[in-house]
XYZ file of C-alpha atoms in Angstrom:
626
model
C 0.000 0.000 0.000
C 1.304 3.431 -0.904
C 1.689 5.687 2.070
C 1.061 9.388 2.008
C 3.677 12.047 2.480
C 0.770 14.473 2.954
C 0.265 15.100 6.658
C -2.960 15.984 8.408
C -1.576 19.479 8.879
C -0.942 19.820 5.129
C -4.420 18.534 4.306
C -5.974 20.983 6.715
C -4.058 23.847 5.135
C -5.198 22.792 1.668
C -8.823 22.585 2.742
C -8.716 25.971 4.415
C -7.143 27.442 1.309
C -9.897 26.219 -0.994
C -12.762 26.705 1.417
C -14.850 23.515 1.344
C -15.176 20.125 -0.428
C -16.358 19.033 -4.010
C -17.139 16.247 -6.432
C -14.858 17.096 -9.314
C -17.305 15.148 -11.466
C -18.927 17.982 -13.377
C -17.965 21.130 -15.204
C -18.488 24.303 -13.181
C -21.578 25.195 -15.157
C -24.393 27.077 -13.405
C -25.768 24.960 -10.579
C -29.507 24.263 -10.437
C -31.406 23.044 -7.392
C -32.505 19.852 -9.142
C -28.956 19.004 -10.222
C -27.477 19.840 -6.813
C -29.906 17.651 -4.890
C -29.285 14.720 -7.217
C -25.578 14.735 -6.327
C -24.761 12.005 -3.818
C -21.664 11.332 -1.714
C -19.171 9.188 -3.543
C -18.548 7.140 -0.405
C -21.262 4.801 0.892
C -23.055 5.123 4.202
C -23.048 8.925 4.498
C -26.127 10.428 6.152
C -27.032 13.560 4.169
C -30.808 13.841 3.678
C -32.058 16.446 1.199
C -35.166 18.650 1.381
C -37.657 18.971 -1.445
C -36.275 20.884 -4.432
C -39.173 23.327 -4.453
C -38.144 24.600 -1.027
C -34.495 25.313 -1.944
C -32.634 28.207 -3.526
C -29.253 28.591 -5.249
C -26.938 31.556 -4.768
C -23.423 32.255 -6.090
C -20.376 32.255 -3.809
C -18.533 35.545 -4.412
C -14.896 35.308 -5.456
C -12.011 37.695 -4.864
C -12.770 39.699 -8.005
C -15.980 41.709 -8.491
C -18.576 39.814 -10.510
C -16.594 36.593 -10.267
C -18.057 33.636 -8.356
C -16.167 30.538 -7.214
C -19.181 28.287 -6.913
C -22.705 27.955 -5.639
C -24.472 27.366 -2.350
C -27.871 25.704 -2.056
C -30.033 26.651 0.937
C -33.201 25.098 2.331
C -36.498 26.710 3.361
C -35.002 27.838 6.689
C -32.084 29.543 4.949
C -29.584 26.980 6.202
C -27.061 25.558 3.701
C -27.817 22.177 2.144
C -25.095 21.811 -0.531
C -22.080 23.856 -1.547
C -19.966 23.551 -4.701
C -16.610 25.281 -5.210
C -14.257 25.458 -8.185
C -10.817 26.981 -7.866
C -9.386 25.811 -11.207
C -12.282 27.025 -13.411
C -12.506 23.542 -14.923
C -14.335 21.280 -12.471
C -15.952 21.472 -9.086
C -12.997 20.767 -6.824
C -14.982 20.769 -3.602
C -18.488 19.867 -2.507
C -19.960 20.089 0.963
C -23.080 18.305 2.229
C -24.890 19.780 5.226
C -27.289 18.354 7.811
C -29.413 20.955 9.655
C -27.018 23.629 8.453
C -23.977 21.822 9.879
C -21.256 20.558 7.563
C -21.597 16.762 7.584
C -19.482 15.514 4.682
C -16.878 16.962 2.314
C -15.147 15.812 -0.859
C -11.977 17.458 -2.198
C -10.655 16.939 -5.749
C -7.352 18.820 -6.203
C -6.455 19.633 -9.832
C -2.879 18.403 -9.339
C -2.920 14.690 -10.338
C -0.243 13.989 -7.733
C -2.547 15.048 -4.910
C -5.002 12.487 -3.492
C -8.738 12.903 -3.544
C -10.029 13.479 -0.017
C -13.240 12.380 1.682
C -14.194 13.744 5.100
C -16.985 12.758 7.484
C -17.845 15.749 9.672
C -20.363 16.978 12.225
C -22.981 14.310 12.965
C -21.271 11.842 10.619
C -18.094 11.522 12.696
C -14.403 12.279 12.202
C -13.123 10.122 9.328
C -10.764 11.636 6.751
C -9.869 9.314 3.893
C -7.255 9.655 1.141
C -7.704 8.267 -2.373
C -4.213 8.220 -3.856
C -4.952 6.777 -7.293
C -8.102 8.905 -7.586
C -10.408 5.986 -8.349
C -12.980 6.837 -5.677
C -11.790 4.114 -3.267
C -10.086 5.158 -0.030
C -6.490 3.939 0.186
C -5.587 5.269 3.631
C -7.191 6.963 6.612
C -5.584 10.229 7.734
C -8.086 10.539 10.602
C -10.256 7.789 12.071
C -11.426 7.118 15.626
C -11.175 3.642 17.211
C -14.962 3.307 17.012
C -14.975 4.218 13.319
C -12.062 1.866 12.666
C -14.113 -0.962 14.157
C -17.067 -0.006 11.939
C -14.839 -0.056 8.857
C -13.510 -3.428 9.954
C -17.036 -4.834 10.093
C -17.641 -3.522 6.571
C -14.403 -5.131 5.375
C -15.561 -8.475 6.760
C -19.139 -8.303 5.471
C -18.025 -7.236 1.973
C -14.938 -9.504 1.944
C -13.097 -6.443 0.633
C -9.276 -6.644 0.945
C -8.938 -3.027 -0.195
C -11.026 -1.870 2.730
C -8.865 -3.685 5.283
C -5.707 -2.459 3.558
C -6.758 1.147 4.122
C -6.962 0.452 7.866
C -3.524 -1.121 8.314
C -0.484 0.527 9.844
C 2.493 0.984 7.508
C 6.252 1.178 7.920
C 6.077 4.876 7.032
C 3.480 5.450 9.771
C 5.719 3.823 12.365
C 8.799 5.653 11.128
C 6.899 8.936 11.500
C 6.058 7.847 15.044
C 9.773 7.412 15.668
C 9.628 3.688 16.351
C 12.980 1.933 15.778
C 13.188 0.163 12.432
C 13.449 -3.358 13.878
C 10.315 -2.868 15.991
C 8.463 -1.307 13.071
C 9.368 -4.243 10.825
C 7.895 -6.718 13.319
C 4.607 -4.820 13.496
C 4.374 -4.459 9.724
C 5.060 -8.185 9.325
C 1.959 -8.862 11.409
C -0.190 -6.890 8.959
C 0.608 -9.219 6.057
C -1.987 -11.766 7.134
C -4.804 -9.258 7.697
C -6.537 -9.846 4.346
C -6.505 -13.588 4.958
C -7.941 -13.050 8.429
C -10.773 -11.020 6.900
C -11.668 -14.009 4.709
C -11.349 -16.447 7.618
C -13.498 -14.277 9.886
C -16.118 -13.830 7.177
C -16.239 -17.593 6.645
C -16.471 -18.294 10.380
C -19.201 -15.756 11.155
C -21.087 -15.966 7.843
C -22.159 -12.342 8.156
C -24.494 -11.017 5.483
C -24.367 -7.585 3.878
C -27.174 -6.590 6.256
C -24.985 -7.038 9.356
C -24.975 -3.957 11.600
C -22.236 -2.698 13.892
C -23.655 -2.269 17.402
C -20.868 -1.546 19.872
C -17.146 -1.989 20.447
C -15.329 -2.656 23.741
C -11.626 -1.786 23.926
C -10.842 -1.262 27.577
C -8.082 1.202 28.479
C -5.356 2.031 25.925
C -1.701 1.368 26.739
C 0.820 4.179 26.288
C 4.616 4.270 26.135
C 6.180 7.692 26.449
C 8.100 8.780 23.353
C 11.265 9.437 25.345
C 11.319 5.814 26.524
C 12.143 4.619 23.002
C 13.580 7.766 21.410
C 10.425 8.434 19.411
C 8.769 11.577 18.155
C 5.319 10.668 19.478
C 4.020 8.459 22.277
C 3.162 4.886 21.336
C -0.503 4.443 22.246
C -2.352 1.220 21.462
C -5.373 -0.901 22.235
C -4.194 -4.498 22.513
C -7.545 -5.842 21.347
C -11.233 -5.075 21.199
C -14.549 -6.879 20.855
C -17.087 -5.712 18.275
C -20.727 -6.658 18.719
C -22.624 -7.140 15.462
C -26.296 -7.830 14.794
C -27.159 -9.848 11.703
C -30.632 -11.118 10.934
C -31.699 -10.949 14.570
C -28.639 -12.839 15.782
C -25.728 -11.469 17.787
C -22.133 -12.081 16.694
C -18.765 -10.935 18.007
C -15.395 -10.390 16.383
C -12.028 -9.185 17.617
C -10.165 -6.186 16.237
C -6.628 -7.219 17.065
C -4.194 -4.477 18.082
C -4.764 -0.835 17.080
C -2.067 1.856 17.171
C -2.658 5.616 17.232
C -0.771 7.336 14.393
C -1.397 11.073 14.498
C -5.196 11.204 14.565
C -5.799 7.795 12.972
C -6.158 4.467 14.760
C -4.428 1.855 12.589
C -4.919 -1.910 12.675
C -2.033 -4.335 13.073
C -3.402 -7.865 13.085
C -6.778 -7.746 11.407
C -9.973 -9.397 12.652
C -10.765 -12.776 14.147
C -14.048 -14.420 15.063
C -15.347 -14.384 18.624
C -14.976 -12.055 21.572
C -11.659 -10.909 22.997
C -10.767 -12.672 26.291
C -12.184 -9.900 28.463
C -15.324 -9.373 26.446
C -17.481 -12.439 26.995
C -19.588 -14.360 24.524
C -21.992 -13.073 21.925
C -25.696 -13.411 22.653
C -27.938 -15.748 20.685
C -30.637 -13.221 19.863
C -30.735 -9.596 18.734
C -27.877 -7.644 20.284
C -29.800 -4.404 20.630
C -33.599 -4.429 20.759
C -35.132 -1.136 19.691
C -36.089 -0.199 23.253
C -32.432 0.099 24.320
C -30.880 1.382 21.099
C -30.851 5.048 22.261
C -29.040 3.983 25.442
C -26.460 2.041 23.442
C -25.878 5.097 21.278
C -25.311 7.114 24.461
C -22.851 4.465 25.642
C -20.969 4.602 22.343
C -20.599 8.377 22.687
C -19.654 8.090 26.358
C -16.887 5.591 25.564
C -15.218 8.131 23.300
C -14.273 10.232 26.333
C -11.980 8.012 28.381
C -10.163 10.236 30.910
C -6.729 11.466 29.904
C -4.729 11.229 32.059
C -6.444 8.149 33.546
C -5.999 9.068 37.206
C -7.660 6.775 39.792
C -10.219 9.451 40.654
C -11.037 10.133 37.002
C -11.325 6.439 36.177
C -13.570 5.865 39.188
C -15.901 8.595 37.961
C -15.790 7.249 34.393
C -16.489 3.637 35.346
C -19.217 4.603 37.823
C -21.095 6.594 35.191
C -20.514 3.880 32.614
C -21.991 1.341 35.019
C -25.062 3.565 35.453
C -25.642 3.573 31.689
C -25.146 -0.171 31.431
C -27.526 -0.726 34.347
C -30.246 0.991 32.321
C -29.511 -1.195 29.302
C -29.446 -4.348 31.426
C -32.737 -3.465 33.126
C -34.576 -3.073 29.816
C -33.323 -6.258 28.143
C -35.154 -9.593 28.258
C -33.335 -12.198 30.343
C -32.168 -14.254 27.371
C -30.457 -11.212 25.819
C -28.576 -9.972 28.888
C -25.345 -11.972 29.068
C -22.998 -9.869 26.930
C -24.287 -6.596 28.350
C -24.255 -7.943 31.907
C -20.568 -8.785 31.543
C -19.818 -5.263 30.334
C -21.760 -3.941 33.323
C -19.891 -6.185 35.760
C -16.540 -5.122 34.299
C -17.446 -1.475 34.894
C -18.570 -2.148 38.474
C -15.374 -4.106 39.148
C -13.174 -1.348 37.718
C -14.956 1.279 39.806
C -14.836 -0.904 42.922
C -11.052 -1.211 42.772
C -10.715 2.572 43.090
C -13.084 2.832 46.054
C -13.119 1.955 49.752
C -13.920 -1.457 51.305
C -17.610 -2.324 51.252
C -18.377 0.153 48.464
C -21.610 0.104 46.437
C -19.937 -1.458 43.404
C -18.797 -4.466 45.432
C -22.336 -4.782 46.759
C -23.725 -4.770 43.225
C -21.272 -7.478 42.125
C -22.345 -9.592 45.092
C -25.998 -9.042 44.215
C -25.406 -10.256 40.649
C -23.529 -13.294 41.949
C -26.397 -14.316 44.230
C -29.205 -13.492 41.799
C -27.768 -15.428 38.874
C -26.652 -18.388 40.992
C -30.325 -19.177 41.609
C -31.996 -22.056 39.720
C -33.094 -21.290 36.154
C -30.843 -18.215 35.999
C -27.704 -17.783 33.884
C -24.703 -19.436 35.631
C -22.285 -17.741 33.220
C -23.290 -14.346 34.630
C -23.113 -15.679 38.199
C -19.559 -16.958 37.742
C -18.486 -13.796 35.934
C -19.772 -11.667 38.816
C -18.285 -13.968 41.464
C -14.777 -13.871 40.015
C -14.761 -10.104 39.568
C -16.105 -9.693 43.081
C -13.367 -11.717 44.737
C -10.697 -10.040 42.617
C -11.995 -6.529 43.342
C -12.360 -7.262 47.069
C -8.751 -8.390 47.234
C -7.546 -5.328 45.307
C -9.446 -3.008 47.644
C -8.134 -4.830 50.719
C -4.529 -4.602 49.510
C -4.924 -0.912 48.668
C -6.267 -0.238 52.178
C -3.846 -2.464 54.096
C -2.556 -1.121 57.407
C 0.730 0.796 57.118
C 2.561 -1.777 59.244
C 1.215 -4.681 57.168
C -0.172 -6.407 60.238
C -3.333 -7.455 58.375
C -1.531 -8.839 55.295
C -1.741 -12.459 56.439
C -5.489 -12.144 57.003
C -5.949 -10.576 53.556
C -3.999 -13.411 51.939
C -5.977 -16.039 53.858
C -9.237 -14.496 52.643
C -7.909 -14.399 49.066
C -7.040 -18.105 49.086
C -10.368 -19.011 50.681
C -12.281 -16.984 48.083
C -10.435 -18.697 45.228
C -11.069 -22.136 46.737
C -14.765 -21.325 47.057
C -14.905 -20.101 43.454
C -13.316 -23.168 41.827
C -15.632 -25.441 43.813
C -18.729 -23.451 42.867
C -17.869 -22.740 39.214
C -15.487 -25.423 37.871
C -16.925 -25.133 34.339
C -16.713 -21.349 34.116
C -14.476 -19.464 31.700
C -12.581 -18.004 34.676
C -11.935 -21.360 36.380
C -8.476 -21.971 34.814
C -7.309 -18.504 35.855
C -8.734 -18.989 39.352
C -6.934 -22.320 39.763
C -3.683 -20.732 38.599
C -3.996 -17.849 41.051
C -4.933 -20.230 43.852
C -1.827 -22.323 43.213
C 0.293 -19.163 43.157
C -1.177 -18.020 46.459
C -0.606 -21.432 48.020
C 2.994 -21.640 46.827
C 3.751 -18.156 48.169
C 1.935 -18.637 51.476
C 5.057 -19.527 53.450
C 3.298 -22.446 55.135
C 5.117 -25.732 55.716
C 2.823 -27.512 53.290
C 2.839 -24.657 50.752
C 4.387 -26.616 47.880
C 2.334 -29.719 48.652
C -0.926 -27.787 48.378
C 0.266 -25.860 45.336
C 1.342 -29.064 43.605
C -2.113 -30.581 44.088
C -3.746 -27.476 42.619
C -1.342 -27.415 39.659
C -2.143 -31.085 39.002
C -5.881 -30.342 38.971
C -5.277 -27.406 36.646
C -3.290 -29.547 34.205
C -5.754 -32.432 34.360
C -8.924 -30.412 33.821
C -7.740 -27.450 31.742
C -4.768 -28.759 29.759
C -5.672 -26.863 26.575
C -5.713 -23.432 28.244
C -2.751 -21.049 28.724
C -3.114 -21.559 32.476
C -2.992 -25.331 31.991
C 0.282 -24.970 30.097
C 1.690 -22.802 32.885
C 0.515 -25.319 35.469
C 2.452 -28.052 33.661
C 5.469 -25.760 33.652
C 5.084 -25.095 37.374
C 5.087 -28.826 38.136
C 8.214 -29.140 36.024
C 9.779 -26.281 37.993
C 8.956 -27.838 41.367
C 10.689 -31.052 40.246
C 13.542 -29.368 38.363
C 16.416 -29.788 40.823
C 18.667 -32.618 39.707
C 17.156 -32.637 36.216
C 18.518 -31.110 32.975
C 17.805 -27.437 32.411
C 15.329 -27.202 29.521
C 14.944 -23.659 28.271
C 15.204 -22.471 24.671
C 14.059 -19.123 23.338
C 14.659 -16.355 20.867
C 17.386 -13.834 21.600
C 15.877 -10.386 22.093
C 16.020 -8.283 18.936
C 17.018 -11.180 16.670
C 15.583 -14.313 15.078
C 18.318 -16.385 16.700
C 17.329 -19.311 18.926
C 19.391 -19.911 22.054
C 19.528 -22.968 24.317
C 20.166 -21.949 27.918
C 21.634 -25.366 28.692
C 25.385 -24.934 28.140
C 27.399 -28.136 28.749
C 30.594 -27.438 30.631
C 29.303 -24.080 31.872
C 27.702 -22.864 35.077
C 24.427 -21.236 34.038
C 22.438 -18.638 35.957
C 18.948 -18.068 34.513
C 17.394 -14.815 35.695
C 13.700 -14.096 35.010
C 12.953 -10.389 35.209
C 10.696 -7.527 34.041
C 11.303 -3.817 33.574
C 8.684 -3.104 36.244
C 10.421 -5.265 38.874
C 11.588 -3.150 41.832
C 14.747 -5.216 42.269
C 15.994 -5.005 38.666
C 18.596 -2.268 39.162
C 20.196 -3.916 42.212
C 19.980 -7.392 40.690
C 21.730 -6.142 37.555
C 24.636 -4.812 39.627
C 25.021 -8.141 41.437
C 24.936 -10.085 38.187
C 27.540 -7.730 36.719
C 29.804 -8.505 39.675
C 29.267 -12.253 39.221
C 30.140 -12.043 35.534
C 33.256 -10.037 36.309
C 34.466 -12.576 38.886
C 33.367 -15.875 37.318
C 32.926 -15.502 33.550
C 36.457 -16.768 32.917
C 35.690 -19.747 35.162
C 32.760 -20.795 33.009
C 29.809 -18.700 34.206
C 27.067 -17.933 31.672
C 24.184 -15.601 32.528
C 20.912 -16.007 30.635
C 18.123 -13.523 31.319
C 14.468 -13.996 30.399
C 12.347 -10.868 29.971
C 8.728 -11.101 31.086
C 7.805 -7.756 29.537
C 5.037 -7.488 26.955
C 7.057 -5.208 24.714
C 10.452 -6.030 23.195
C 11.484 -2.387 22.962
C 10.621 -1.803 26.605
C 12.732 -4.822 27.532
C 15.667 -3.618 25.424
C 15.490 -0.157 26.994
C 15.475 -1.657 30.501
C 18.536 -3.772 29.687
C 20.373 -0.703 28.456
C 19.369 1.403 31.458
C 20.143 -1.217 34.102
C 23.242 -2.674 32.467
C 21.826 -6.175 32.820
C 24.495 -8.621 31.573
C 24.114 -11.909 29.713
C 22.238 -13.376 26.777
C 18.718 -11.988 26.782
C 15.709 -14.091 25.750
C 12.284 -12.675 24.922
C 8.888 -13.988 23.820
C 5.693 -12.016 23.319
C 2.943 -12.312 25.892
C 4.592 -11.099 29.066
C 4.244 -12.892 32.379
C 0.726 -14.124 31.573
C 1.165 -15.403 28.006
C 4.875 -15.762 27.224
C 5.976 -19.280 26.266
C 9.193 -18.640 28.189
C 7.192 -17.940 31.355
C 5.065 -21.033 30.757
C 8.055 -23.373 30.329
C 8.639 -23.395 34.079
C 5.361 -21.801 35.199
C 7.059 -18.678 36.516
C 4.853 -16.902 39.042
C 6.540 -13.507 39.251
C 9.931 -11.893 38.714
C 12.611 -12.096 39.845
C 13.154 -15.857 39.678
C 16.527 -17.607 39.417
C 17.733 -21.052 38.364
C 21.325 -22.231 38.737
C 22.577 -25.155 36.639
C 25.929 -26.905 37.009
C 28.450 -27.880 34.345
C 26.619 -31.184 33.878
C 23.616 -29.205 32.615
C 21.395 -30.106 35.575
C 19.508 -27.656 37.784
C 21.184 -27.300 41.156
C 19.032 -24.583 42.693
C 15.681 -23.028 41.874
C 14.169 -19.882 43.315
C 17.547 -18.847 44.657
C 17.790 -15.171 45.527
C 20.405 -13.135 43.686
C 22.144 -12.334 46.958
C 22.565 -16.039 47.753
C 23.805 -17.397 44.440
C 27.443 -16.293 44.633
C 28.405 -19.126 46.983
C 26.624 -21.605 44.721
C 28.336 -20.239 41.607
C 31.695 -20.249 43.381
C 31.335 -23.952 44.238
C 30.140 -24.943 40.779
C 32.768 -22.922 38.918
C 35.686 -24.692 40.600
């Protein structure tokens, strides 16, 4: 896809210079009312109703010279503009504007220079989109401005029409990322992910079987992630939604599809991965019946508008206010829906209550509402999926609130942890078939292993075994298998292979004849700076005696990991896999619970120590290096 060298600023300057937007499809002959009202937007789906011709008038637009006009304006019976045509080359109409209730709602720009793209802008009540047509064939090649909601709407259209050109216009390009200031290697990886987007459109269309009558209803993104520009030497911050769930209604049936990652480039949200069928992990399942009955459609439209104003910066107080008000809107939607249509919307509501609860005091109204949902939907003949969803978010929010309000001396920490384990045990017994059960088992095993009790590993092992047995095909099941392997690792060969950060090179951490220290870490770990200094000292003293340091980053972002290595001076060979602590294959290999975590392997390749603190490994390394 060709990428524009015309910036939004340049486009704005051009538009201001010429005044408004046009069709470029007719000679600038005198405009009549009948002709003007027959002109239609070149792009589909633009809302620009026209009044009756008999009620309209045409007037010239004065030019710079006396007696010279630059176009015509058509007004309705109330005197408000309806259409406006402008020519600044005296050959064609270069600009046309369509109005709704006197407000500019859509604009088309046709520059006379063949090197300049045609432009199509959605304005006023029609939104914010600004599309560029580089080859001037009437089809948008790239979006200069598009909101995340509009990007999701375009994505639905790409899927329903099976149109690869439409998805191509949404994708991020190498030039976009270079303009952002992203390092070339990182940009190349993101662009490589876009190559399968057209195929994913076809796969999603085949999976969902959406018709051309499918309607976009709502999109859920959550909170965007931002990396400051100065953290990677960029010109702009890197802001992205990791995924989103789009709700679609088609023939009275609800469907869901995922957006994949979106990145903000200037004023345009660009897709990276393309779509996939089903809801994103946090979004829940699609309902079986109509997504939005007519009686709640106005409320859903209010929700869509509300979601466009996520607080920036997202301070705890601002996010509490946002999520509280969002929950109020969703409560109204939930109340008006029939019971068999509530699940998807109930989960959105519960997510908002949980998010608000975590920024409030113990016993707050949002926790009470989560508890009410849990009890109501646990009753016979109610929806157990909603009950389990509420129960898990309740226990998680209660623990977050308790930790945030812990006594300064930490004297109530043990009681908080006991309650957390008990709540998880209760949940997995009550809802073993729920979507959250694998995650609950994983967190229960973590809590048991970290409890400090004499039987901590025994209890954790039993929970890991249940997790592996019952949920083997889940990410948590894979991590549970890794955790069991970790618990039994001493005296067994070190088995860890991964990709070296910033390269395509595979590296096996097992190094025969070498003493190997494997250090799991993350840029957000409080101990990273001090640990790096201690590892530097170990390398200085023992590298010539056969010491090899292998570090494993548990960050989500490769660039963030590379920056942390540079800042901290962390030595060794650095391994990285996408997914972070929760989803990284390197974390799953040994079921790592949290950084830092250290393995030490001897020259025979077998693990000698696991979970050894950095401060305690020097004596071990000294013995093994002899």
